[in-house]
Amino acid sequence: AGAAPFWPGNGAQQVHAGLADTVDGGILSAGGEEQELFFLGIIDITTPWNGRKKAERALKGMVFDRNEISAVPPDAYAKRLRRFLEDKLV
């Protein structure tokens, strides 16, 4: 059996914050047959692609699949983000 659902009544904290209810930082869907919990994040586009990030990519690339790590050059990041948004939102 899986973990208990992450909803009010299971120890999660629910707050009404204007337009939508929130549960432990996520936005609780309204309507529909089942409620869903959505989390939003701010993408850090201010991080420069410098020697530090290049070194991070090189080191992580030795241990993990280079296609799966977060430190990627700006053009590859833009393509990956565009694909994700098209797949999830369109």
N, CA, C and O of each residue as an XYZ file, in Angstrom:
360
protein
N       0.847     -1.187      0.000
C       0.000      0.000      0.000
C       0.883      1.237      0.000
O       1.958      1.237      0.600
N       0.434      2.289     -0.670
C       1.194      3.527     -0.746
C       0.977      4.387      0.476
O       0.258      4.019      1.405
N       1.618      5.544      0.452
C       1.481      6.488      1.554
C       0.075      7.078      1.559
O      -0.615      7.079      0.539
N      -0.329      7.569      2.695
C      -1.640      8.204      2.802
C      -1.673      9.456      1.933
O      -0.656     10.138      1.797
N      -2.832      9.770      1.339
C      -2.935     10.986      0.524
C      -2.546     12.217      1.322
O      -2.698     12.256      2.543
N      -2.048     13.208      0.628
C      -1.520     14.420      1.231
C      -2.604     15.484      1.294
O      -2.479     16.532      0.660
N      -3.661     15.231      2.046
C      -4.789     16.141      2.100
C      -5.120     16.513      3.542
O      -4.691     15.840      4.479
N      -5.889     17.592      3.711
C      -6.318     17.950      5.058
C      -6.968     16.753      5.744
O      -7.663     15.960      5.108
N      -6.743     16.637      6.999
C      -7.255     15.497      7.741
C      -6.194     14.411      7.891
O      -6.342     13.506      8.712
N      -5.132     14.498      7.105
C      -4.022     13.554      7.204
C      -2.796     14.245      7.772
O      -1.670     13.807      7.532
N      -2.998     15.307      8.514
C      -1.885     16.004      9.131
C      -1.367     17.175      8.320
O      -0.478     17.890      8.780
N      -1.899     17.392      7.123
C      -1.466     18.525      6.302
C      -2.157     19.787      6.797
O      -3.266     19.736      7.330
N      -1.488     20.916      6.615
C      -2.046     22.191      7.058
C      -2.719     22.882      5.885
O      -2.062     23.182      4.889
N      -4.043     23.146      5.987
C      -4.778     23.815      4.923
C      -5.039     25.264      5.318
O      -5.420     25.554      6.452
N      -4.825     26.172      4.361
C      -5.014     27.597      4.592
C      -5.808     28.169      3.426
O      -5.531     27.846      2.270
N      -6.793     29.016      3.717
C      -7.495     29.715      2.637
C      -6.768     31.029      2.414
O      -6.683     31.868      3.311
N      -6.239     31.200      1.196
C      -5.416     32.375      0.893
C      -5.958     33.092     -0.339
O      -5.329     33.058     -1.397
N      -7.095     33.729     -0.219
C      -7.628     34.515     -1.325
C      -8.293     33.660     -2.386
O      -9.385     33.138     -2.162
N      -7.653     33.507     -3.544
C      -8.265     32.824     -4.676
C      -8.317     31.314     -4.547
O      -9.191     30.680     -5.138
N      -7.411     30.726     -3.796
C      -7.358     29.266     -3.726
C      -6.925     28.814     -2.340
O      -6.218     29.525     -1.627
N      -7.361     27.626     -1.979
C      -6.892     27.014     -0.738
C      -5.494     26.460     -0.972
O      -5.175     25.991     -2.064
N      -4.675     26.518      0.053
C      -3.335     25.951     -0.045
C      -3.185     24.854      0.995
O      -3.801     24.900      2.060
N      -2.360     23.868      0.675
C      -2.069     22.770      1.581
C      -0.565     22.605      1.603
O       0.042     22.249      0.593
N       0.038     22.862      2.753
C       1.481     22.735      2.921
C       2.270     23.374      1.779
O       3.248     22.802      1.298
N       1.845     24.551      1.353
C       2.557     25.287      0.321
C       2.093     25.003     -1.091
O       2.492     25.711     -2.016
N       1.268     23.996     -1.289
C       0.741     23.687     -2.619
C      -0.627     24.316     -2.798
O      -1.277     24.695     -1.823
N      -1.062     24.426     -4.037
C      -2.370     25.002     -4.347
C      -3.335     23.855     -4.599
O      -3.093     23.007     -5.457
N      -4.422     23.832     -3.853
C      -5.418     22.769     -3.942
C      -6.401     23.109     -5.052
O      -6.957     24.207     -5.075
N      -6.620     22.174     -5.975
C      -7.532     22.415     -7.093
C      -8.960     22.556     -6.593
O      -9.317     22.054     -5.526
N      -9.767     23.247     -7.384
C     -11.173     23.427     -7.054
C     -12.010     22.712     -8.103
O     -11.662     22.713     -9.284
N     -13.100     22.109     -7.683
C     -13.980     21.420     -8.622
C     -13.394     20.103     -9.074
O     -12.355     19.662     -8.584
N     -14.068     19.493    -10.004
C     -13.596     18.221    -10.523
C     -13.971     17.079     -9.609
O     -14.425     17.281     -8.483
N     -13.772     15.869    -10.115
C     -14.132     14.676     -9.360
C     -13.209     14.462     -8.168
O     -13.655     14.102     -7.078
N     -11.908     14.690     -8.388
C     -10.927     14.542     -7.314
C     -10.107     15.815     -7.208
O      -9.834     16.469     -8.215
N      -9.718     16.165     -6.005
C      -8.856     17.321     -5.838
C      -7.418     16.930     -6.124
O      -6.992     15.809     -5.847
N      -6.674     17.885     -6.687
C      -5.258     17.679     -6.945
C      -4.487     18.783     -6.250
O      -5.024     19.865     -6.015
N      -3.241     18.519     -5.923
C      -2.376     19.471     -5.253
C      -1.262     19.875     -6.205
O      -0.522     19.025     -6.700
N      -1.143     21.176     -6.462
C      -0.146     21.698     -7.388
C       0.882     22.532     -6.649
O       0.541     23.298     -5.748
N       2.129     22.384     -7.029
C       3.211     23.189     -6.481
C       3.828     23.991     -7.613
O       4.047     23.471     -8.707
N       4.102     25.241     -7.351
C       4.727     26.114     -8.340
C       6.092     26.527     -7.835
O       6.298     26.671     -6.630
N       7.016     26.718     -8.745
C       8.349     27.163     -8.371
C       8.811     28.279     -9.284
O       8.351     28.394    -10.420
N       9.703     29.086     -8.794
C      10.292     30.146     -9.598
C      11.589     29.619    -10.189
O      12.455     29.120     -9.471
N      11.711     29.735    -11.494
C      12.902     29.269    -12.184
C      13.976     30.333    -12.045
O      13.736     31.507    -12.324
N      15.142     29.927    -11.621
C      16.224     30.880    -11.407
C      16.947     31.150    -12.719
O      17.856     30.416    -13.107
N      16.526     32.219    -13.397
C      17.154     32.576    -14.671
C      18.277     33.583    -14.477
O      18.900     34.025    -15.443
N      18.529     33.937    -13.236
C      19.578     34.925    -12.976
C      20.940     34.280    -12.699
O      21.940     34.985    -12.564
N      20.984     32.967    -12.614
C      22.251     32.291    -12.350
C      23.103     32.316    -13.606
O      22.688     31.791    -14.638
N      24.275     32.909    -13.542
C      25.122     32.986    -14.750
C      25.731     31.627    -15.090
O      26.021     30.824    -14.203
N      25.918     31.384    -16.377
C      26.591     30.169    -16.834
C      28.077     30.498    -16.842
O      28.611     30.972    -17.845
N      28.734     30.245    -15.729
C      30.137     30.619    -15.572
C      30.987     29.389    -15.264
O      30.511     28.259    -15.372
N      32.204     29.601    -14.891
C      33.112     28.503    -14.595
C      32.604     27.587    -13.506
O      32.797     26.373    -13.564
N      31.955     28.168    -12.511
C      31.422     27.352    -11.412
C      30.356     26.383    -11.915
O      30.380     25.202    -11.566
N      29.412     26.874    -12.737
C      28.359     26.014    -13.264
C      28.932     24.983    -14.240
O      28.465     23.845    -14.285
N      29.931     25.376    -15.013
C      30.567     24.431    -15.938
C      31.272     23.323    -15.155
O      31.221     22.155    -15.541
N      31.927     23.695    -14.057
C      32.586     22.693    -13.214
C      31.555     21.775    -12.570
O      31.759     20.564    -12.486
N      30.446     22.357    -12.116
C      29.368     21.550    -11.534
C      28.877     20.520    -12.549
O      28.679     19.353    -12.212
N      28.683     20.956    -13.788
C      28.224     20.036    -14.838
C      29.249     18.929    -15.088
O      28.895     17.758    -15.226
N      30.513     19.314    -15.142
C      31.565     18.319    -15.397
C      31.613     17.283    -14.278
O      31.689     16.085    -14.548
N      31.570     17.734    -13.024
C      31.639     16.804    -11.889
C      30.400     15.922    -11.802
O      30.508     14.710    -11.612
N      29.230     16.525    -11.939
C      28.007     15.720    -11.877
C      27.924     14.763    -13.058
O      27.387     13.662    -12.940
N      28.466     15.196    -14.211
C      28.452     14.352    -15.401
C      29.290     13.103    -15.258
O      29.080     12.131    -15.984
N      30.236     13.110    -14.335
C      31.049     11.917    -14.081
C      30.284     10.868    -13.280
O      30.592      9.678    -13.342
N      29.281     11.324    -12.527
C      28.546     10.435    -11.636
C      27.154     10.101    -12.186
O      26.685      8.969    -12.065
N      26.507     11.090    -12.784
C      25.127     10.940    -13.247
C      25.052     11.086    -14.766
O      25.998     11.543    -15.407
N      23.927     10.696    -15.319
C      23.666     10.865    -16.742
C      23.628     12.364    -17.062
O      22.852     13.103    -16.457
N      24.451     12.811    -17.996
C      24.524     14.239    -18.334
C      23.193     14.793    -18.827
O      22.959     15.999    -18.747
N      22.318     13.926    -19.338
C      21.008     14.378    -19.818
C      20.004     14.563    -18.684
O      18.917     15.101    -18.894
N      20.364     14.124    -17.503
C      19.446     14.177    -16.367
C      19.843     15.199    -15.301
O      19.068     15.438    -14.376
N      21.012     15.802    -15.401
C      21.448     16.740    -14.361
C      20.905     18.130    -14.637
O      20.554     18.456    -15.770
N      20.839     18.942    -13.600
C      20.233     20.277    -13.719
C      21.170     21.314    -14.318
O      20.710     22.265    -14.949
N      22.459     21.152    -14.135
C      23.412     22.154    -14.631
C      23.668     21.916    -16.119
O      24.445     21.038    -16.494
N      23.008     22.707    -16.955
C      23.172     22.599    -18.405
C      23.380     23.999    -18.982
O      22.950     24.981    -18.376
N      24.031     24.106    -20.141
C      24.221     25.407    -20.769
C      22.872     26.070    -21.074
O      21.866     25.376    -21.225
N      22.842     27.403    -21.166
C      21.579     28.126    -21.361
C      20.754     27.657    -22.558
O      19.532     27.567    -22.443
N      21.368     27.358    -23.696
C      20.586     26.925    -24.860
C      19.914     25.579    -24.608
O      18.759     25.389    -24.989
N      20.609     24.655    -23.981
C      20.024     23.352    -23.655
C      18.932     23.503    -22.595
O      17.912     22.816    -22.651
N      19.143     24.398    -21.635
C      18.142     24.650    -20.595
C      16.862     25.193    -21.219
O      15.763     24.762    -20.870
N      17.010     26.142    -22.144
C      15.844     26.735    -22.809
C      15.060     25.685    -23.582
O      13.830     25.675    -23.536
N      15.756     24.803    -24.291
C      15.079     23.744    -25.048
C      14.349     22.789    -24.109
O      13.210     22.401    -24.367
N      15.014     22.415    -23.022
C      14.404     21.493    -22.061
C      13.173     22.119    -21.414
O      12.150     21.452    -21.259
N      13.261     23.386    -21.038
C      12.132     24.078    -20.430
C      10.977     24.198    -21.422
O       9.823     23.971    -21.058
N      11.273     24.547    -22.654
C      10.235     24.673    -23.682
C       9.524     23.335    -23.884
O       8.295     23.295    -23.945
N      10.281     22.240    -23.989
C       9.678     20.910    -24.160
C       8.777     20.567    -22.972
O       7.664     20.071    -23.145
N       9.279     20.842    -21.765
C       8.493     20.552    -20.567
C       7.178     21.326    -20.571
O       6.118     20.751    -20.323
N       7.244     22.623    -20.850
C       6.037     23.442    -20.853
C       5.056     22.998    -21.932
O       3.847     22.966    -21.699
N       5.567     22.657    -23.104
C       4.689     22.171    -24.181
C       4.037     20.864    -23.792
O       2.848     20.672    -24.044
N       4.790     19.957    -23.181
C       4.248     18.658    -22.787
C       3.214     18.782    -21.678
O       2.203     18.080    -21.683
N       3.468     19.679    -20.722
C       2.617     19.756    -19.525
C       1.475     20.754    -19.641
O       0.432     20.567    -19.015
N       1.650     21.804    -20.425
C       0.651     22.876    -20.428
C      -0.145     23.000    -21.726
O      -1.227     23.587    -21.734
N       0.365     22.470    -22.788
C      -0.322     22.651    -24.074
C      -1.159     21.444    -24.401
O      -1.812     21.409    -25.444
